[in-house]
Coordinates of C-alpha atoms in Angstrom, one line a residue:
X245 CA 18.5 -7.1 -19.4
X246 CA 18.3 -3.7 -18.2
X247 CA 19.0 -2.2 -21.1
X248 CA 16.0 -3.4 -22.5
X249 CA 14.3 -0.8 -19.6
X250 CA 12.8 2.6 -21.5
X251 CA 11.9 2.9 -25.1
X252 CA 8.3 1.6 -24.8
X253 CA 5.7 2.3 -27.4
X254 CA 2.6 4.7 -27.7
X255 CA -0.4 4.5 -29.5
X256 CA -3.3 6.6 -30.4
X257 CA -6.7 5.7 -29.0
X258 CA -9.4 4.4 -31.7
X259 CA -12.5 3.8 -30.3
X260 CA -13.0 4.7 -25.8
X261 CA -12.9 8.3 -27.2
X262 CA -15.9 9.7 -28.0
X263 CA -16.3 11.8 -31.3
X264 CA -15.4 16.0 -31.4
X265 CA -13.0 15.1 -28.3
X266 CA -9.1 15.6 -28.5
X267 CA -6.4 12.8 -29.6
X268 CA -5.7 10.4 -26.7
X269 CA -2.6 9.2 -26.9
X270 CA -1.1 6.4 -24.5
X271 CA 2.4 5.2 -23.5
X272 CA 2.1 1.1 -23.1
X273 CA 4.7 1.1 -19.9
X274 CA 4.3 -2.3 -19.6
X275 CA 6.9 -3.0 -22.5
X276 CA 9.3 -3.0 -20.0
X277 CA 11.0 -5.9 -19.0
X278 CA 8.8 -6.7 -15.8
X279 CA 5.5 -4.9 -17.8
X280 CA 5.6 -1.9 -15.5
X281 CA 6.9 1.8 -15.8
X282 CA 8.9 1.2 -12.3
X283 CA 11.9 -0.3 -13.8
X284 CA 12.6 2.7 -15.2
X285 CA 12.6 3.9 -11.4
X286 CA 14.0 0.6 -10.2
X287 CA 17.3 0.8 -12.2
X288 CA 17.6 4.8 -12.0
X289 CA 17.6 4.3 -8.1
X290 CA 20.2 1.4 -8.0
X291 CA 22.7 3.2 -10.9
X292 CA 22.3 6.4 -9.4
X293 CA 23.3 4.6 -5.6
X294 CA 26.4 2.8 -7.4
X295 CA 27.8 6.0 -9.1
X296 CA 28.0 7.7 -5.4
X297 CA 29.2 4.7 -4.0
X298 CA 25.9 4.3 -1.6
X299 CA 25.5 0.5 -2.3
X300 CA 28.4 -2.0 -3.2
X301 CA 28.8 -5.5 -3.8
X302 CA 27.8 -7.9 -1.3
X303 CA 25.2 -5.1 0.2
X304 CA 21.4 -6.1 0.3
X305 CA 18.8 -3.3 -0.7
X306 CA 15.5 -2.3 1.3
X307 CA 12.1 -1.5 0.1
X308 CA 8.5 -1.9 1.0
X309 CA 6.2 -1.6 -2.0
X310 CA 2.7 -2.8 -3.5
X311 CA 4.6 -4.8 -6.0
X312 CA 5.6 -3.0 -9.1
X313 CA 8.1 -1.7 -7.9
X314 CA 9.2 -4.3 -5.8
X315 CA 9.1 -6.4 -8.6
X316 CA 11.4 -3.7 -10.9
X317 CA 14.0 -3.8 -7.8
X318 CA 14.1 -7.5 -7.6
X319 CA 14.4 -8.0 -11.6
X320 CA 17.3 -5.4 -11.3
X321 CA 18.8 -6.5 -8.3
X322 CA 18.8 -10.1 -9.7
X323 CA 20.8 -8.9 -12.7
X324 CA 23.2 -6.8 -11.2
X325 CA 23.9 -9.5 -8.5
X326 CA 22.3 -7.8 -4.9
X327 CA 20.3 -9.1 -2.6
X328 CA 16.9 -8.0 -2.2
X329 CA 14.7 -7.8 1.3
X330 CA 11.1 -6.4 0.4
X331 CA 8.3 -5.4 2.4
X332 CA 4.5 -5.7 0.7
X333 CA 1.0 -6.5 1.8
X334 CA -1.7 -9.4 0.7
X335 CA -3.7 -6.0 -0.4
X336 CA -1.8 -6.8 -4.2
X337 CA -2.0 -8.9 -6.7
X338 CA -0.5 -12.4 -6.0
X339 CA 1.3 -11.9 -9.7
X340 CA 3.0 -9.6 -8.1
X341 CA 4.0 -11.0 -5.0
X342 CA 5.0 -13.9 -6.5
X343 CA 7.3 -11.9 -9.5
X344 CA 9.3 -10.7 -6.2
X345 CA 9.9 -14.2 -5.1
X346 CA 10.9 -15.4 -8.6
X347 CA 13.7 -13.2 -9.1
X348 CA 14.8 -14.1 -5.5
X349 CA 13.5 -11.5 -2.9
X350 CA 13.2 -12.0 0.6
X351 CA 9.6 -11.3 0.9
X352 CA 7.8 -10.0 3.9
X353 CA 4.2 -9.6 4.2
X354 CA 2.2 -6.7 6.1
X355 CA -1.6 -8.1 6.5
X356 CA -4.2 -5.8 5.1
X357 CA -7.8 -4.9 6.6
X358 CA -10.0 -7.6 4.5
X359 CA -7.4 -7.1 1.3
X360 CA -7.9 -3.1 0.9
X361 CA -5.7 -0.5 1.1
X362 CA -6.3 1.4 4.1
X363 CA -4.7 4.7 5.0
X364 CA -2.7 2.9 7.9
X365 CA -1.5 0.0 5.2
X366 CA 1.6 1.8 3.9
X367 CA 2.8 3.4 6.8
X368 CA 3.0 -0.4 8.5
X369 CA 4.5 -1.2 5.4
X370 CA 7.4 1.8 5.8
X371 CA 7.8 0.4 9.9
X372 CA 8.9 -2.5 8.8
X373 CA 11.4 -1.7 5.6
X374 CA 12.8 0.8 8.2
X375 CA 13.6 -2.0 10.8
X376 CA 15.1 -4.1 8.0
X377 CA 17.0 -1.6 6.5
X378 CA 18.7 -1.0 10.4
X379 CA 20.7 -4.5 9.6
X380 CA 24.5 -3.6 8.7
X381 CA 25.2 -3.8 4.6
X382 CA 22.0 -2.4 3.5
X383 CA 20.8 0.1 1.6
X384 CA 17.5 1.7 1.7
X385 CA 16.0 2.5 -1.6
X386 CA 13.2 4.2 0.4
X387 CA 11.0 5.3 -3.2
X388 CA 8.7 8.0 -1.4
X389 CA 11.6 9.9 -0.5
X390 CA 14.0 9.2 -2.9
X391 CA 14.6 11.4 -6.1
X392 CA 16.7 9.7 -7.8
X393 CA 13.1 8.4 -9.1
X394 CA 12.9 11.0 -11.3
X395 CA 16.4 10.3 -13.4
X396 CA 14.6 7.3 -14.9
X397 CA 11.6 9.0 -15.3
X398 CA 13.1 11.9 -16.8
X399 CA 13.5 9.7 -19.9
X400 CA 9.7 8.6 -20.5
X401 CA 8.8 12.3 -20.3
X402 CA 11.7 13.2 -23.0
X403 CA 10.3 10.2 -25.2
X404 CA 7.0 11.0 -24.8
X405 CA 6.8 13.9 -26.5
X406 CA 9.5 12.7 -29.1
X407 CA 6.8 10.2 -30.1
X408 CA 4.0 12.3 -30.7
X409 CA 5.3 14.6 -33.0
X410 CA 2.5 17.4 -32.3
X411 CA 2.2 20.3 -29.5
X412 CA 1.0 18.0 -26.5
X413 CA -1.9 20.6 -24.7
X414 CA -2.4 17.9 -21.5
X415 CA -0.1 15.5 -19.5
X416 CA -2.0 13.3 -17.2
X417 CA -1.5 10.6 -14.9
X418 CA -2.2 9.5 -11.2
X419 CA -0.2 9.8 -8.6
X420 CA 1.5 7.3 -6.2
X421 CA 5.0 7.6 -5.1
X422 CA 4.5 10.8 -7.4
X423 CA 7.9 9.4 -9.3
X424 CA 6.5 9.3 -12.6
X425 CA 4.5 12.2 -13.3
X426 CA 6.8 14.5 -11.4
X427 CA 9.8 13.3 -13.7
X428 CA 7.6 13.6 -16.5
X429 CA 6.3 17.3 -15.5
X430 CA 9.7 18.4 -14.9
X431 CA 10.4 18.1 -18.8
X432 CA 7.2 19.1 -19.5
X433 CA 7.9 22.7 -18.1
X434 CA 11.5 22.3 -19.6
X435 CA 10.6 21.4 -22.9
X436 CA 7.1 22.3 -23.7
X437 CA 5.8 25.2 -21.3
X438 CA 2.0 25.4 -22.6
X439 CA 1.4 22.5 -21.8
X440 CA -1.1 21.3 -18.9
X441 CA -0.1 19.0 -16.4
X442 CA -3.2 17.6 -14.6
X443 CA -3.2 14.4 -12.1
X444 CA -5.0 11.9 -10.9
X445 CA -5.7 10.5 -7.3
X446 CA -9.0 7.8 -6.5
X447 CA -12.2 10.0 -5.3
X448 CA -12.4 7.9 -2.0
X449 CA -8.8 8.8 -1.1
X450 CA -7.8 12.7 -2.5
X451 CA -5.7 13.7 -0.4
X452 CA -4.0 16.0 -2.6
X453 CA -7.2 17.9 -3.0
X454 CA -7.3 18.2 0.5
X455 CA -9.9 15.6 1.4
X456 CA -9.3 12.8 4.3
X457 CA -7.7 9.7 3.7
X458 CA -10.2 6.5 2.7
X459 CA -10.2 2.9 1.3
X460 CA -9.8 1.8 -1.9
X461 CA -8.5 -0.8 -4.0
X462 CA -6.4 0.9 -7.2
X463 CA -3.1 -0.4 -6.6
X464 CA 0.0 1.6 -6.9
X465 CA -1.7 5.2 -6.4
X466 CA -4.0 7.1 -3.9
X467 CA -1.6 5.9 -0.8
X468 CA -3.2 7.9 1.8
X469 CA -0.9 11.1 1.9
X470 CA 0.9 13.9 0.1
X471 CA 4.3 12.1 -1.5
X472 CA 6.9 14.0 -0.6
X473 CA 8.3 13.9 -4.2
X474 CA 5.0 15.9 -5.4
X475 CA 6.2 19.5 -6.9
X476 CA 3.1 21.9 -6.8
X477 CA 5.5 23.8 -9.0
X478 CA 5.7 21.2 -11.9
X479 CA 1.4 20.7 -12.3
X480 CA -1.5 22.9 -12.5
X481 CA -4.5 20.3 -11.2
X482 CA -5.4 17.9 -9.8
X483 CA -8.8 15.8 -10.7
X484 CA -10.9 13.1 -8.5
X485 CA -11.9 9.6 -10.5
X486 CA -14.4 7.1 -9.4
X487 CA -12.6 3.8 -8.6
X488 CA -15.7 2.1 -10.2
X489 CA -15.2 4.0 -13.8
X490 CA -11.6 3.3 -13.5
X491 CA -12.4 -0.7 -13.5
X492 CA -15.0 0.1 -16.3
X493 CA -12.5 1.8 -18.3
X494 CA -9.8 -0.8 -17.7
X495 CA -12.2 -3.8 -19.2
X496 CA -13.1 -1.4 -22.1
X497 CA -9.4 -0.6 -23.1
X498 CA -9.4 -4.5 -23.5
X499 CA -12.5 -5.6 -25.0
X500 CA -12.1 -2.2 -27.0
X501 CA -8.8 -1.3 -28.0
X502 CA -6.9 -4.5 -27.2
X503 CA -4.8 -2.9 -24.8
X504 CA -4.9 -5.3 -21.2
X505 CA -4.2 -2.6 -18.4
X506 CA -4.7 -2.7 -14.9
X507 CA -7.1 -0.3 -12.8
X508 CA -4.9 2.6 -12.1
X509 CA -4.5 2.9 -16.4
X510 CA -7.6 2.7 -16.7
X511 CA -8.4 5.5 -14.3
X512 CA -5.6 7.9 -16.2
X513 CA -7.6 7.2 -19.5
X514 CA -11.0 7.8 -17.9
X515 CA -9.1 11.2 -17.1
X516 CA -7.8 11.5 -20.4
X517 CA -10.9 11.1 -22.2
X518 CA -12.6 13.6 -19.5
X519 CA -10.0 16.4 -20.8
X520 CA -10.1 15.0 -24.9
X521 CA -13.7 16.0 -24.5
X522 CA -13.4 19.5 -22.9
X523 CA -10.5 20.2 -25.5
X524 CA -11.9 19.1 -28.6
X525 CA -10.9 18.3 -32.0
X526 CA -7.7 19.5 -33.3
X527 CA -5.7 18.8 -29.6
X528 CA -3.4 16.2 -27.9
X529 CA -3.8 14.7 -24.4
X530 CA -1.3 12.1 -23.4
X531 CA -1.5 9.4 -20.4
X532 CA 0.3 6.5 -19.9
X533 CA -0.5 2.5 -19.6
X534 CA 1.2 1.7 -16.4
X535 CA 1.1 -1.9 -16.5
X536 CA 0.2 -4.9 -18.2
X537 CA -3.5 -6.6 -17.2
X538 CA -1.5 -9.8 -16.7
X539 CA -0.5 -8.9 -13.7
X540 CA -4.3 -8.6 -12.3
X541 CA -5.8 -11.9 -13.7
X542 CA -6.4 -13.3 -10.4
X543 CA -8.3 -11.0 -9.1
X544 CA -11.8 -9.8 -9.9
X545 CA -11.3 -6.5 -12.3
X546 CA -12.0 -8.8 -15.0
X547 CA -15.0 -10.7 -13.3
X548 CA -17.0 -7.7 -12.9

């Protein structure tokens, strides 16, 4: 099963892009085996642990997540045969909650402030892995500090720009754990210098533009301070996206383009488009899908 991870498709917007704007083109992330872009994270961050002999049979690994990539660890963890202890909050989708559970994690839940994510939420979270990961035989994945992230990243960026086959002018994407887009950006500048590299964080909560911590609900990004894996080096902006366009742009993708994303996708597109526009015909903006929709059905993106 994990090496099903990586590979995944991309595909060319059709219609959520208005005319004399710039290709959109978007990695579907969720054609990984758990429909998210953090198995590719998940399985870098366990291989990369085995090959220095950090974690070893019989050893149970640590992490406190919002679900993706708590579910990634658990799917590889079940496959390669560890056990998994994972700290989350009722702030995420119950798909995902209950994904963990189904490949066997040891789930532990960090109460939210009426179900948002509040700047407070993931630091509780990280308490708690920490205490957990105190307990002999474990090892900490710990995914906001750890960059061996950005091997399994590494390889989207690398296919990415295999796939399009043209001069990309923009990479986009939010940030969370900053994992992706900074493993991305580092080919980017290897590979293809001119092009931008712009992110992403929720208006309410840019703290990468320098603005205070707030509340939102646009799981897996905007997590109420600077990742320590963010490289000023490796983009050149960052943008603000209204939450509320983001869950726009998510039900449009579906009812549009037949692509069933979640809110945080749906804020890189409303990016993308943002930049297709300024560009204009004749240039090439890429983003990424990073999940499937199915993981949101329960709650009320769709309902709106």
């Amino acid at each position: 099963m994990t090496e099903l991870v990586g590979n995944t498709p991309v595909v060319k917007l059709a219609k959520v892009v208005p005319e004399g704007s710039a290709d959109v083109f978007v990695k579907l992330e969720w054609f990984n085996p758990t429909g998210s872009y953090k198995d590719r994270m998940a399985l870098a961050i366990i291989e990369e642990a085995e090959k220095r002999g950090d974690l070893k049979p019989g050893m149970t690994v640590v992490e406190y997540t919002g679900g993706s990539t708590g579910s990634s660890l658990a799917f590889v963890c079940a496959a390669k045969g560890y056990q998994f202890k994972v700290v989350s909050s009722d702030a995420f989708a119950h798909e995902k909650l209950r994904t963990m559970k189904a490949f066997g994690a040891e789930l532990t839940i960090i109460p939210s402030e009426g179900g948002m994510i509040t700047p407070d939420l993931v630091p509780r979270m990280i308490e708690k892995a920490k205490e957990l990961a105190a307990e002999p035989d474990t090892y900490f994945t710990d995914q906001f500090h750890n960059r061996d992230a950005l091997v399994g990243h590494r390889r989207a960026g690398e296919e990415l720009l295999g796939q399009i086959g043209r001069p990309v002018d923009v990479f986009c994407t939010a940030v969370g754990t900053a994992g992706f887009s900074m493993g991305v950006a580092g080919v980017v500048r290897e590979t293809s210098p001119s092009t931008r590299v712009v992110l992403f964080e929720p208006a309410s909560t840019a703290v990468i533009s320098g603005n205070a911590p707030g509340t939102h609900h646009v799981e897996g990004i905007g997590v109420g301070f600077v990742p320590p894996l963010l490289d000023p080096s490796l983009y050149d902006e960052v943008r603000m996206i209204d939450e509320a366009e983001a869950r726009v742009m998510a039900r449009r993708l579906a009812a549009e383009e037949g692509l069933l994303t979640g809110t945080s996708s749906g804020l890189n597109v409303v990016g993308a488009v943002g930049l297709a526009r300024e560009l204009g015909p004749g240039h090439v903006v890429a983003t990424v899908a990073v999940d499937t929709g199915l993981k949101y059905l329960t709650g009320d993106l769709f309902d709106d």
